[in-house]
Coordinates of C-alpha atoms in Angstrom, one line a residue:
X1 CA -10.7 43.7 1.7
X2 CA -9.8 45.1 5.1
X3 CA -9.1 42.8 8.2
X4 CA -12.1 43.8 9.9
X5 CA -14.3 43.0 6.9
X6 CA -12.5 39.5 6.4
X7 CA -13.0 39.0 10.0
X8 CA -16.9 39.8 9.8
X9 CA -17.1 37.4 6.8
X10 CA -15.6 34.3 8.4
X11 CA -17.5 35.1 11.7
X12 CA -20.7 35.2 9.6
X13 CA -19.9 32.1 7.9
X14 CA -19.3 30.4 11.2
X15 CA -22.7 31.3 12.4
X16 CA -24.5 30.3 9.2
X17 CA -22.9 26.9 10.0
X18 CA -23.8 26.6 13.1
X19 CA -27.5 27.6 12.5
X20 CA -27.6 24.7 9.9
X21 CA -26.2 22.2 12.3
X22 CA -29.1 23.5 14.9
X23 CA -31.7 23.2 12.4
X24 CA -31.2 19.8 11.5
X25 CA -30.9 18.7 14.8
X26 CA -27.3 17.6 14.8
X27 CA -25.8 20.1 17.4
X28 CA -27.8 20.5 20.8
X29 CA -24.8 20.7 23.3
X30 CA -24.7 24.8 24.0
X31 CA -20.9 24.2 25.2
X32 CA -20.0 22.9 21.7
X33 CA -22.0 25.6 20.0
X34 CA -20.1 28.3 21.6
X35 CA -16.9 26.3 20.7
X36 CA -18.0 26.0 16.9
X37 CA -18.7 30.2 16.9
X38 CA -15.4 30.8 18.7
X39 CA -13.0 28.5 16.8
X40 CA -12.0 30.2 13.5
X41 CA -11.5 27.2 11.2
X42 CA -9.6 29.0 8.7
X43 CA -6.5 29.1 11.0
X44 CA -6.8 25.3 11.0
X45 CA -7.6 24.6 7.1
X46 CA -5.8 27.3 5.3
X47 CA -6.1 25.2 2.1
X48 CA -8.1 22.5 0.5
X49 CA -7.6 19.8 -2.4
X50 CA -10.8 19.6 -4.5
X51 CA -11.2 16.6 -6.4
X52 CA -11.2 17.3 -10.3
X53 CA -11.6 13.5 -11.6
X54 CA -14.5 11.4 -11.3
X55 CA -14.7 8.1 -9.6
X56 CA -12.4 5.4 -10.6
X57 CA -9.7 7.9 -12.2
X58 CA -6.1 6.8 -11.8
X59 CA -4.3 9.3 -11.6
X60 CA -6.6 11.7 -10.2
X61 CA -6.7 15.4 -10.7
X62 CA -6.7 17.5 -8.3
X63 CA -6.9 21.6 -7.7
X64 CA -5.3 23.3 -4.6
X65 CA -7.5 26.0 -3.0
X66 CA -5.1 28.8 -1.1
X67 CA -7.2 30.4 1.3
X68 CA -4.8 33.4 1.2
X69 CA -5.1 33.9 -2.6
X70 CA -8.1 36.4 -3.7
X71 CA -9.2 34.1 -6.5
X72 CA -9.4 31.2 -4.1
X73 CA -10.9 32.8 -0.8
X74 CA -14.4 32.7 -1.8
X75 CA -14.7 29.3 -2.8
X76 CA -12.5 28.0 0.1
X77 CA -14.5 29.9 2.7
X78 CA -17.6 28.0 1.5
X79 CA -15.8 24.9 1.4
X80 CA -14.2 24.9 4.8
X81 CA -17.6 26.2 6.3
X82 CA -19.8 23.6 4.5
X83 CA -20.6 19.7 5.6
X84 CA -17.8 18.1 3.4
X85 CA -14.6 16.6 4.6
X86 CA -11.6 19.0 3.9
X87 CA -8.7 17.4 1.9
X88 CA -5.5 18.5 3.2
X89 CA -2.6 16.6 2.4
X90 CA -1.4 14.3 -0.4
X91 CA 1.1 11.3 0.4
X92 CA 2.1 12.6 3.8
X93 CA 3.5 15.3 2.1
X94 CA 5.2 18.4 4.0
X95 CA 2.4 21.3 4.4
X96 CA 4.5 24.4 4.9
X97 CA 4.0 25.9 1.3
X98 CA 1.7 24.0 -0.9
X99 CA 1.5 25.5 -4.8
X100 CA -2.1 26.2 -5.7
X101 CA -3.9 25.4 -8.5
X102 CA -4.1 21.8 -10.6
X103 CA -2.2 18.8 -9.5
X104 CA -2.2 15.3 -10.8
X105 CA -1.6 12.0 -9.0
X106 CA -1.1 10.9 -5.2
X107 CA -3.7 10.1 -3.0
X108 CA -5.0 12.1 0.3
X109 CA -3.5 11.1 3.4
X110 CA -5.1 13.4 5.7
X111 CA -8.6 15.2 5.7
X112 CA -10.9 17.2 8.3
X113 CA -13.6 14.8 9.3
X114 CA -17.1 16.5 7.9
X115 CA -18.6 18.8 10.4
X116 CA -21.6 17.0 11.5
X117 CA -19.8 13.8 12.4
X118 CA -17.1 15.9 14.6
X119 CA -20.5 17.4 16.4
X120 CA -22.0 13.8 16.5
X121 CA -19.0 12.5 18.2
X122 CA -17.9 15.2 20.7
X123 CA -21.7 15.4 21.8
X124 CA -21.6 11.4 22.4
X125 CA -18.5 11.8 24.6
X126 CA -20.2 14.6 26.7
X127 CA -17.5 17.5 27.1
X128 CA -17.5 19.8 30.0
X129 CA -14.8 22.3 31.5
X130 CA -12.1 20.6 33.5
X131 CA -12.3 17.3 31.7
X132 CA -9.1 15.7 30.8
X133 CA -9.3 14.7 26.8
X134 CA -7.3 12.7 24.5
X135 CA -7.4 12.9 20.7
X136 CA -5.8 10.0 18.9
X137 CA -5.1 11.1 15.0
X138 CA -6.3 14.5 15.3
X139 CA -5.1 15.5 11.7
X140 CA -5.4 19.3 11.7
X141 CA -6.8 19.6 14.9
X142 CA -10.4 20.8 14.4
X143 CA -11.9 18.5 16.9
X144 CA -9.2 19.0 19.2
X145 CA -9.4 22.9 19.1
X146 CA -13.4 22.5 19.9
X147 CA -12.7 19.9 22.8
X148 CA -9.8 22.4 24.2
X149 CA -12.2 25.5 23.9
X150 CA -14.8 23.4 26.1
X151 CA -12.1 21.7 28.4
X152 CA -10.2 24.5 29.0
X153 CA -6.4 25.2 28.5
X154 CA -4.0 22.6 29.2
X155 CA -6.7 20.0 29.5
X156 CA -6.8 18.5 25.9
X157 CA -3.8 16.5 23.9
X158 CA -3.5 14.9 20.5
X159 CA -1.1 12.1 19.4
X160 CA -0.5 12.3 15.7
X161 CA 1.7 9.7 13.7
X162 CA 2.4 11.8 10.7
X163 CA 5.1 14.2 11.3
X164 CA 4.4 17.1 8.6
X165 CA 0.9 16.7 9.9
X166 CA 1.7 17.0 13.6
X167 CA 3.6 20.2 12.8
X168 CA 1.2 21.9 10.8
X169 CA -1.5 21.0 13.7
X170 CA 0.7 22.2 16.4
X171 CA 1.5 25.4 14.3
X172 CA -2.2 26.3 13.9
X173 CA -3.4 25.4 17.5
X174 CA -0.4 27.8 18.9
X175 CA -1.8 30.5 16.8
X176 CA -5.1 30.0 18.3
X177 CA -4.4 30.1 21.9
X178 CA -6.6 27.2 22.9
X179 CA -4.4 25.6 24.8
X180 CA -4.3 22.3 23.2
X181 CA -0.8 20.2 22.7
X182 CA 0.1 18.1 20.0
X183 CA 2.6 15.4 20.3
X184 CA 4.1 13.2 17.5
X185 CA 3.8 9.3 18.0
X186 CA 1.9 6.3 17.7
X187 CA -1.5 6.8 18.5
X188 CA -2.2 2.9 19.4
X189 CA 0.0 3.7 22.6
X190 CA -2.3 6.6 23.8
X191 CA -0.4 9.2 25.5
X192 CA 0.7 7.7 29.1
X193 CA 2.4 10.7 30.1
X194 CA -1.0 12.5 30.8
X195 CA -3.2 9.5 31.6
X196 CA -5.9 8.7 33.1
X197 CA -8.3 10.8 30.5
X198 CA -11.9 11.7 31.1
X199 CA -12.3 11.5 27.5
X200 CA -10.7 9.8 24.6
X201 CA -11.8 10.2 20.9
X202 CA -10.1 8.3 18.2
X203 CA -10.0 9.4 14.4
X204 CA -8.6 6.4 13.7
X205 CA -10.4 3.1 12.5
X206 CA -9.1 0.1 14.6
X207 CA -9.9 -3.4 13.9
X208 CA -10.1 -4.0 17.8
X209 CA -9.4 -1.8 20.9
X210 CA -6.0 -1.2 21.7
X211 CA -5.2 -2.1 25.5
X212 CA -3.1 1.2 26.0
X213 CA -6.6 3.1 25.2
X214 CA -8.7 1.2 28.1
X215 CA -5.6 1.1 30.7
X216 CA -5.5 5.3 30.2
X217 CA -9.3 6.0 30.8
X218 CA -10.0 7.1 33.8
X219 CA -12.8 6.1 36.2
X220 CA -16.3 7.7 35.0
X221 CA -14.4 8.0 31.9
X222 CA -15.7 7.6 27.9
X223 CA -13.9 6.4 25.0
X224 CA -15.2 6.5 21.2
X225 CA -14.0 5.3 18.3
X226 CA -14.5 3.8 14.8
X227 CA -14.1 -0.3 14.8
X228 CA -13.1 -0.4 11.3
X229 CA -14.2 -3.8 9.1
X230 CA -12.3 -4.6 6.0
X231 CA -15.0 -2.9 3.7
X232 CA -15.3 0.9 4.3
X233 CA -19.1 1.0 4.1
X234 CA -19.9 -1.5 7.0
X235 CA -18.1 0.2 10.3
X236 CA -18.9 0.1 13.6
X237 CA -18.7 2.7 16.5
X238 CA -17.7 1.5 20.0
X239 CA -18.3 3.3 23.2
X240 CA -16.5 2.4 26.0
X241 CA -17.2 3.7 29.5
X242 CA -15.4 2.7 33.0
X243 CA -17.4 2.8 36.0
X244 CA -16.3 4.5 39.3
X245 CA -16.0 0.9 40.5
X246 CA -13.6 0.3 37.7
X247 CA -15.7 -1.9 35.6
X248 CA -15.5 -1.6 31.6
X249 CA -18.7 -1.5 29.6
X250 CA -18.2 -1.6 25.7
X251 CA -21.1 -1.0 23.3
X252 CA -20.6 -1.8 19.5
X253 CA -23.2 -0.5 17.0
X254 CA -23.3 -0.3 13.2
X255 CA -22.9 2.8 11.8
X256 CA -23.5 4.2 8.0
X257 CA -19.9 5.8 8.2
X258 CA -16.8 5.7 10.1
X259 CA -13.3 7.0 10.2
X260 CA -10.5 5.5 7.9
X261 CA -8.4 2.9 9.0
X262 CA -5.1 2.9 10.9
X263 CA -1.9 2.8 9.1
X264 CA -1.1 -0.9 7.9
X265 CA -5.0 -1.8 7.4
X266 CA -6.0 -2.6 4.0
X267 CA -9.4 -1.7 2.8
X268 CA -10.9 -4.0 0.4
X269 CA -12.5 -2.3 -3.0
X270 CA -15.0 -3.4 -5.5
X271 CA -13.4 -0.8 -8.3
X272 CA -11.5 -3.6 -9.8
X273 CA -14.3 -5.9 -10.7
X274 CA -16.9 -3.1 -11.6
X275 CA -16.3 -3.7 -15.4
X276 CA -16.4 -7.5 -15.3
X277 CA -19.3 -7.5 -13.2
X278 CA -21.2 -5.2 -15.8
X279 CA -20.1 -7.7 -18.5
X280 CA -21.1 -10.8 -16.5
X281 CA -23.4 -10.1 -13.6
X282 CA -23.2 -14.0 -13.0
X283 CA -25.4 -17.0 -13.3
X284 CA -29.2 -16.2 -12.0
X285 CA -30.7 -18.3 -9.0
X286 CA -33.8 -17.8 -7.0
X287 CA -33.4 -16.4 -3.4
X288 CA -36.0 -15.5 -0.6
X289 CA -33.5 -12.5 0.6
X290 CA -34.7 -9.5 -0.6
X291 CA -31.6 -6.9 -0.7
X292 CA -31.2 -5.9 3.1
X293 CA -32.0 -2.1 3.6
X294 CA -28.9 0.2 3.6
X295 CA -29.9 1.3 7.4
X296 CA -29.8 -2.4 8.8
X297 CA -26.9 -1.6 10.2
X298 CA -26.5 -4.1 12.7
X299 CA -27.0 -7.0 9.9
X300 CA -24.0 -5.1 8.0
X301 CA -22.0 -5.1 10.7
X302 CA -22.4 -8.8 11.7
X303 CA -21.9 -9.4 7.7
X304 CA -18.6 -7.8 7.8
X305 CA -17.0 -10.2 10.1
X306 CA -19.3 -13.2 9.9
X307 CA -18.9 -13.3 5.9
X308 CA -15.6 -11.8 5.9
X309 CA -13.8 -10.5 2.7
X310 CA -16.9 -8.8 1.0
X311 CA -17.3 -5.4 0.1
X312 CA -20.3 -3.5 -1.6
X313 CA -20.3 -1.4 -4.8
X314 CA -22.5 1.5 -4.0
X315 CA -22.2 3.2 -7.6
X316 CA -23.7 -0.1 -9.0
X317 CA -27.5 0.1 -10.0
X318 CA -28.5 -2.8 -8.1
X319 CA -27.1 -4.1 -4.7
X320 CA -23.7 -5.5 -5.9
X321 CA -21.5 -7.3 -3.2
X322 CA -17.8 -8.5 -4.4
X323 CA -15.3 -10.7 -2.8
X324 CA -12.5 -9.4 -4.6
X325 CA -9.9 -11.4 -3.2
X326 CA -11.8 -14.7 -4.1
X327 CA -13.0 -13.1 -7.4
X328 CA -16.5 -13.6 -6.8
X329 CA -19.5 -11.9 -6.8
X330 CA -23.3 -11.4 -6.4
X331 CA -25.8 -9.1 -7.8
X332 CA -29.3 -9.1 -6.4
X333 CA -32.1 -8.9 -8.9
X334 CA -34.3 -5.6 -9.3
X335 CA -37.2 -6.9 -7.0
X336 CA -37.8 -10.1 -8.8
X337 CA -36.6 -12.9 -6.5
X338 CA -33.5 -13.6 -8.0
X339 CA -29.7 -12.9 -7.8
X340 CA -26.7 -13.5 -9.9
X341 CA -23.7 -14.9 -8.5
X342 CA -20.1 -15.6 -10.0
X343 CA -16.9 -17.4 -8.6
X344 CA -15.9 -20.1 -6.3
X345 CA -17.9 -18.2 -3.2
X346 CA -21.6 -17.8 -3.4
X347 CA -21.6 -14.7 -1.6
X348 CA -25.4 -14.3 -1.8
X349 CA -25.5 -17.6 0.2
X350 CA -23.3 -16.4 3.1
X351 CA -25.3 -13.2 3.2
X352 CA -28.6 -15.4 3.4
X353 CA -27.0 -17.3 6.3
X354 CA -25.7 -14.5 7.9
X355 CA -29.2 -12.7 7.6
X356 CA -31.0 -15.7 9.2
X357 CA -29.1 -15.6 12.0
X358 CA -29.5 -11.9 12.6
X359 CA -33.1 -12.2 12.3
X360 CA -33.0 -15.5 14.8
X361 CA -31.2 -12.9 17.2
X362 CA -33.7 -10.5 17.1
X363 CA -32.4 -8.2 14.6
X364 CA -29.9 -6.7 16.9
X365 CA -28.5 -3.3 16.5
X366 CA -26.3 -3.2 19.3
X367 CA -23.5 -5.7 20.5
X368 CA -21.4 -6.2 23.7
X369 CA -17.7 -6.2 23.6
X370 CA -16.0 -8.1 26.3
X371 CA -12.6 -6.6 26.9
X372 CA -11.9 -8.5 30.1
X373 CA -10.6 -11.9 28.6
X374 CA -7.1 -12.6 29.9
X375 CA -6.4 -14.1 26.4
X376 CA -6.5 -10.6 24.6
X377 CA -9.4 -11.8 22.6
X378 CA -12.2 -9.4 22.4
X379 CA -15.6 -11.1 21.9
X380 CA -18.8 -9.6 20.5
X381 CA -22.3 -10.8 21.3
X382 CA -25.8 -9.4 20.8
X383 CA -27.2 -11.1 23.9
X384 CA -27.1 -14.4 25.8
X385 CA -28.7 -17.4 25.0
X386 CA -28.3 -19.9 22.2
X387 CA -29.7 -17.6 19.3
X388 CA -27.2 -14.9 20.1
X389 CA -25.1 -13.7 17.3
X390 CA -21.2 -13.8 18.4
X391 CA -17.9 -13.3 16.8
X392 CA -14.5 -12.2 17.8
X393 CA -12.7 -9.1 16.7
X394 CA -9.5 -9.4 14.8
X395 CA -6.3 -8.8 17.0
X396 CA -3.7 -6.2 16.0
X397 CA -1.0 -8.6 15.1
X398 CA -3.1 -10.0 12.5
X399 CA -3.4 -6.9 10.3
X400 CA -3.9 -7.3 6.8
X401 CA -1.3 -5.6 4.7
X402 CA -2.0 -3.0 2.3
X403 CA -1.0 -3.0 -1.4
X404 CA 1.0 0.4 -1.8
X405 CA 1.2 3.0 0.4
X406 CA -0.4 3.1 3.8
X407 CA -3.3 5.7 4.1
X408 CA -3.4 8.2 7.0
X409 CA -6.6 7.8 9.1
X410 CA -7.6 11.4 9.9
X411 CA -10.7 11.2 7.9
X412 CA -14.3 10.1 7.8
X413 CA -16.0 9.1 5.0
X414 CA -19.7 8.4 3.7
X415 CA -20.4 4.6 2.2
X416 CA -21.4 6.2 -1.2
X417 CA -18.0 7.7 -1.4
X418 CA -16.5 4.4 -1.4

């Protein structure tokens, strides 16, 4: 295929991707629409891993698609223009010349966020020409390239901790010529050299807001990040705005998905208990709490903090909540008014308590976060008065440590994939 035909094929795929996003209602910003049409994703995502193994396999079997290989090209082009996350890096590996074909073992340490989530985040930020933009944990640089296309050359910078990924993104962004900069460094410190920023977007899930990010936010600025919890399926999204007066306003809402956590933060997993739970769901007891709706995001976010250490197994036939560090679980009955519980923690009783408090507070879906406390404690509240739900975010110094290698955060995942 000639270069002109290849260009037409990729342009057509970008146009189809944009049409799909607009038809679904996900894409409404005309500036971002134009950026999506202009940025050739194939330059930023020249390869992609495809998982071959099913859920729970260890080690995992993968297949690497090389976009430059004729046998891979069509599948690779379809994938990078789909709504799926693009898997790019195993175990922090160098990204210069990866061998195509099957590989076994390792865990993904960087991905490109699936496109609808990227679109949603950039639209929530409200990009415009001339605005200074900071991306924290940009991974391969897809959202950074889109932001730079909107803001203009020299206005957008990304801070990437992973050295091979930073070099990979920098090289590919330079090929695009969009005027975006990638520096290697600790994203938790932001990038003071170019501060302040009108828009800050974090591709890293953090348990609380790093002070440097707030300090580097300009008057009239917006900051968007995932507030991660110990369970991957109950994250929050935090939108911080700084008024022209300097006043900070931070609004937290539960979400169905979010970015993976920062290096050094350990997610809980129900996988190790799945076989035991299937063999022995626990002792049945009555309950008045029907399984809360999956989209009761305000409740699940509160549960992640007020009943800590719990994780949901989305692969189970009925709602199953596990406290893996306490060897305890709860399996809700299929609509028969019972629940089965096992272990020293009555997991369902804790959810019953949190749910009663959430109902009493008025079913809040959003919460305010106070970032002005001089002690550094970030307090969350659903409102004022004695019925308000309240808790404090864990501090960065008190991170749970992972078992095994840290996971790089430049990803976004959906609950059903946990």
